[in-house]
Each structure stands twice: as C-alpha cells, then as structure tokens.
Short mmCIF file of C-alpha atoms and ligand atoms in Angstrom, two decimals:
data_model
loop_
_atom_site.label_atom_id
_atom_site.label_comp_id
_atom_site.label_asym_id
_atom_site.label_seq_id
_atom_site.Cartn_x
_atom_site.Cartn_y
_atom_site.Cartn_z
CA UNK A 1 -18.80 150.26 40.64
CA UNK A 2 -19.46 146.77 39.38
CA UNK A 3 -19.56 143.83 41.77
CA UNK A 4 -18.59 140.66 39.94
CA UNK A 5 -17.75 137.06 40.67
CA UNK A 6 -14.68 135.33 39.27
CA UNK A 7 -13.86 131.64 39.17
CA UNK A 8 -10.30 131.22 40.32
CA UNK A 9 -8.38 127.94 40.17
CA UNK A 10 -5.15 127.18 41.98
CA UNK A 11 -3.68 124.79 39.40
CA UNK A 12 -1.80 121.57 40.29
CA UNK A 13 1.60 123.32 40.29
CA UNK A 14 0.28 125.91 42.74
CA UNK A 15 -1.06 123.21 45.05
CA UNK A 16 2.04 121.01 44.81
CA UNK A 17 4.44 123.90 45.45
CA UNK A 18 2.54 125.17 48.48
CA UNK A 19 0.93 128.30 47.05
CA UNK A 20 -2.73 127.79 48.04
CA UNK A 21 -2.31 130.15 50.97
CA UNK A 22 -0.45 132.73 48.91
CA UNK A 23 -3.27 132.86 46.34
CA UNK A 24 -5.93 133.11 49.06
CA UNK A 25 -3.96 135.92 50.72
CA UNK A 26 -3.79 137.86 47.46
CA UNK A 27 -7.58 137.57 47.17
CA UNK A 28 -8.23 138.56 50.78
CA UNK A 29 -5.62 141.32 50.94
CA UNK A 30 -7.42 142.99 48.06
CA UNK A 31 -10.61 142.74 50.18
CA UNK A 32 -12.34 140.42 47.76
CA UNK A 33 -14.81 138.07 49.39
CA UNK A 34 -14.40 134.31 49.06
CA UNK A 35 -17.87 132.91 48.42
CA UNK A 36 -16.95 129.24 47.93
CA UNK A 37 -13.80 127.15 48.01
CA UNK A 38 -12.99 123.47 47.54
CA UNK A 39 -10.25 121.06 46.54
CA UNK A 40 -11.09 118.86 43.56
CA UNK A 41 -9.54 116.46 41.10
CA UNK A 42 -10.47 117.78 37.65
CA UNK A 43 -12.18 115.35 35.30
CA UNK A 44 -11.44 115.26 31.57
CA UNK A 45 -15.03 116.35 30.94
CA UNK A 46 -14.73 119.38 33.23
CA UNK A 47 -11.54 120.40 31.47
CA UNK A 48 -13.04 120.00 28.00
CA UNK A 49 -15.83 122.36 29.08
CA UNK A 50 -13.52 124.79 30.86
CA UNK A 51 -11.03 124.96 27.96
CA UNK A 52 -13.63 124.56 25.20
CA UNK A 53 -11.82 127.18 23.06
CA UNK A 54 -8.56 125.24 23.30
CA UNK A 55 -9.61 121.61 22.77
CA UNK A 56 -8.47 121.71 19.14
CA UNK A 57 -5.05 123.17 19.91
CA UNK A 58 -2.02 120.90 19.50
CA UNK A 59 -1.06 121.54 23.13
CA UNK A 60 -4.48 120.59 24.55
CA UNK A 61 -3.22 117.12 25.56
CA UNK A 62 -0.51 118.84 27.61
CA UNK A 63 -3.08 121.03 29.33
CA UNK A 64 -5.19 117.98 30.20
CA UNK A 65 -2.21 116.04 31.50
CA UNK A 66 -1.07 118.96 33.61
CA UNK A 67 -4.50 119.84 34.98
CA UNK A 68 -5.15 116.20 36.01
CA UNK A 69 -1.66 115.75 37.53
CA UNK A 70 -2.91 116.57 41.03
CA UNK A 71 -5.68 118.28 42.95
CA UNK A 72 -6.70 121.84 42.23
CA UNK A 73 -8.43 124.40 44.44
CA UNK A 74 -11.54 126.04 42.99
CA UNK A 75 -12.61 129.37 44.42
CA UNK A 76 -15.50 131.73 43.75
CA UNK A 77 -14.43 135.23 44.74
CA UNK A 78 -16.45 138.41 44.53
CA UNK A 79 -15.54 142.07 44.43
CA UNK A 80 -15.57 145.32 42.54
CA UNK A 81 -14.27 144.68 39.00
CA UNK A 82 -12.53 141.55 40.23
CA UNK A 83 -12.39 139.95 36.78
CA UNK A 84 -10.01 142.40 35.10
CA UNK A 85 -8.16 143.27 38.28
CA UNK A 86 -7.45 139.69 39.31
CA UNK A 87 -6.14 138.86 35.83
CA UNK A 88 -3.71 141.77 36.22
CA UNK A 89 -2.79 140.45 39.67
CA UNK A 90 -2.14 137.00 38.11
CA UNK A 91 0.09 138.34 35.34
CA UNK A 92 0.46 137.12 31.76
CA UNK A 93 -0.23 133.51 30.70
CA UNK A 94 3.46 132.79 30.14
CA UNK A 95 5.18 133.14 33.54
CA UNK A 96 8.49 134.04 31.90
CA UNK A 97 6.79 137.33 30.95
CA UNK A 98 5.24 137.90 34.39
CA UNK A 99 6.64 140.66 36.58
CA UNK A 100 7.56 140.21 40.21
CA UNK A 101 4.57 141.23 42.29
CA UNK A 102 2.14 139.25 40.16
CA UNK A 103 1.07 135.78 41.28
CA UNK A 104 2.65 134.10 38.27
CA UNK A 105 5.76 136.31 38.50
CA UNK A 106 6.23 135.44 42.15
CA UNK A 107 5.20 131.78 42.30
CA UNK A 108 5.32 130.11 38.87
CA UNK A 109 8.36 128.26 37.61
CA UNK A 110 9.03 130.41 34.60
CA UNK A 111 11.08 128.07 32.44
CA UNK A 112 11.24 124.38 31.77
CA UNK A 113 9.99 121.67 29.45
CA UNK A 114 6.36 120.67 29.04
CA UNK A 115 3.15 122.63 29.34
CA UNK A 116 2.91 126.15 30.66
CA UNK A 117 2.47 125.86 34.44
CA UNK A 118 1.20 129.17 35.67
CA UNK A 119 -0.25 128.56 39.18
CA UNK A 120 -3.67 130.15 38.69
CA UNK A 121 -6.59 130.55 36.36
CA UNK A 122 -9.16 133.31 36.63
CA UNK A 123 -12.23 134.07 34.52
CA UNK A 124 -11.76 136.53 31.66
CA UNK A 125 -15.34 137.88 31.47
CA UNK A 126 -18.65 137.89 33.34
CA UNK A 127 -19.97 135.30 30.85
CA UNK A 128 -16.93 133.05 31.34
CA UNK A 129 -17.29 133.33 35.11
CA UNK A 130 -20.93 132.22 34.98
CA UNK A 131 -20.03 129.28 32.74
CA UNK A 132 -17.00 128.28 34.83
CA UNK A 133 -18.84 128.51 38.17
CA UNK A 134 -21.34 125.97 36.81
CA UNK A 135 -18.51 123.66 35.72
CA UNK A 136 -16.63 123.69 39.03
CA UNK A 137 -19.54 124.23 41.45
CA UNK A 138 -22.43 122.31 39.82
CA UNK A 139 -23.97 121.83 43.27
CA UNK A 140 -24.64 125.58 43.58
CA UNK A 141 -28.27 126.07 42.66
CA UNK A 142 -28.26 129.85 42.89
CA UNK A 143 -25.02 131.44 41.73
CA UNK A 144 -26.31 134.91 42.68
CA UNK A 145 -25.24 134.42 46.29
N1 ATP B 201 1.15 128.07 23.55
C1 ATP B 201 0.84 127.30 24.60
N2 ATP B 201 1.54 126.19 24.87
C2 ATP B 201 1.23 125.40 25.91
N3 ATP B 201 0.22 125.65 26.78
C3 ATP B 201 -0.50 126.76 26.58
C4 ATP B 201 -0.24 127.64 25.48
N4 ATP B 201 -1.13 128.66 25.54
C5 ATP B 201 -1.89 128.42 26.62
N5 ATP B 201 -1.51 127.28 27.24
C6 ATP B 201 -2.11 126.69 28.43
O1 ATP B 201 -3.51 126.85 28.33
C7 ATP B 201 -3.99 127.64 29.42
C8 ATP B 201 -5.11 128.51 28.94
O2 ATP B 201 -4.62 129.43 28.01
P1 ATP B 201 -5.29 130.85 27.83
O3 ATP B 201 -4.86 131.37 26.50
O4 ATP B 201 -6.75 130.74 28.14
O5 ATP B 201 -4.53 131.71 28.92
P2 ATP B 201 -4.98 132.26 30.32
O6 ATP B 201 -6.36 132.80 30.24
O7 ATP B 201 -3.92 133.17 30.84
O8 ATP B 201 -4.90 130.95 31.18
P3 ATP B 201 -6.03 130.33 32.06
O9 ATP B 201 -7.26 130.22 31.17
O10 ATP B 201 -5.51 129.02 32.49
O11 ATP B 201 -6.19 131.33 33.14
C9 ATP B 201 -2.79 128.41 29.91
O12 ATP B 201 -2.89 128.79 31.25
C10 ATP B 201 -1.67 127.42 29.69
O13 ATP B 201 -1.62 126.48 30.77
#
C-alpha cells in the first residue's frame, strides 16, 4: 500500500465543455481524497516549468496556446497508488486512442485540427507530482498534508 499525491489539471477544454464535475466525480468515486482545488489561469512561466521536457518540441507553441485559452482547475488528490491508477483512468494522451470508460475516451473531442485537447493532466511519478504541486500550489508551505 502506497499513499501518494497526484497533481491533476482539468485543462481548458474540460472546463469549457463542462467536465469539471465529471473529473471530480471520477476522483471521488474511486475514494481518492481531494486535498486542494482551485481555478487558475496558467501563466507562460508555469507552463514552461510544467512541460519542461516538451519546451523544445515543435508543437510546444500549440500546447501553450491551448493551455492559456481559458481557465484550468488544479487539484491535489491523494490515495493508494493514485499516480498510475489515475493515468489509466485518464486514458492515453491521444483521445482518439482512448477507450470509452476513460476520462479522455468519454469526454475529449477525439478528432480535429490543432493541438491535442485531452481534458486532463495527471502526474506521471512521485517526483513529477512533487514538482507540479509546487508549480500550481506555490502557496502550500508543507506539501505533506
Ligand atoms: N505529438 C503531439 N502533438 C501535439 N500535442 C502533443 C503531442 N504530444 C503531446 N502533446 C500535448 O502535450 C501534452 C503533454 O504530453 P505528454 O507526452 O506529457 O502526455 P501526457 O502525459 O498524456 O499528457 P499530460 O502531461 O498533459 O497529462 C499532451 O497532453 C498534449 O496536449
């Protein structure tokens, strides 16, 4: 048993299409605990930190444009092995590959021009979660609680 925190973002497409509640329900139905939650407008600096492995990719400008196209909801959720499990619950990065029953399979618009719009982000490791919680919740002094 390994209790972990994950940083989950409801991306601008998820907010605009009315899926905040759906994402929260998926978290709560799985009996994960929501430790913090807020709506924010992402800054370019936050995104450069969050997507530091992708800033050199040709599609980074698309990511930035998409992620600043509207508010996002940032959530810290905690639970047993939440990191791997929630990524399975979200489905693959490309929503056209995501099965029904996953968040992206159920709520993302699978095809269309422009950047991949896939409703949610969630941390991919304990280290990423710690880094991402600091980016999106800098006001939290003690991330242990
Ligand atoms: N080939 C691509 N073309 C356009 N956008 C992409 C591409 N690959 C990834 N992205 C965008 O960059 C984001 C981060 O990609 P990453 O490979 O980290 O996938 P992920 O971990 O499933 O997504 P996220 O980090 O947002 O949860 C994706 O969610 C998507 O919006």
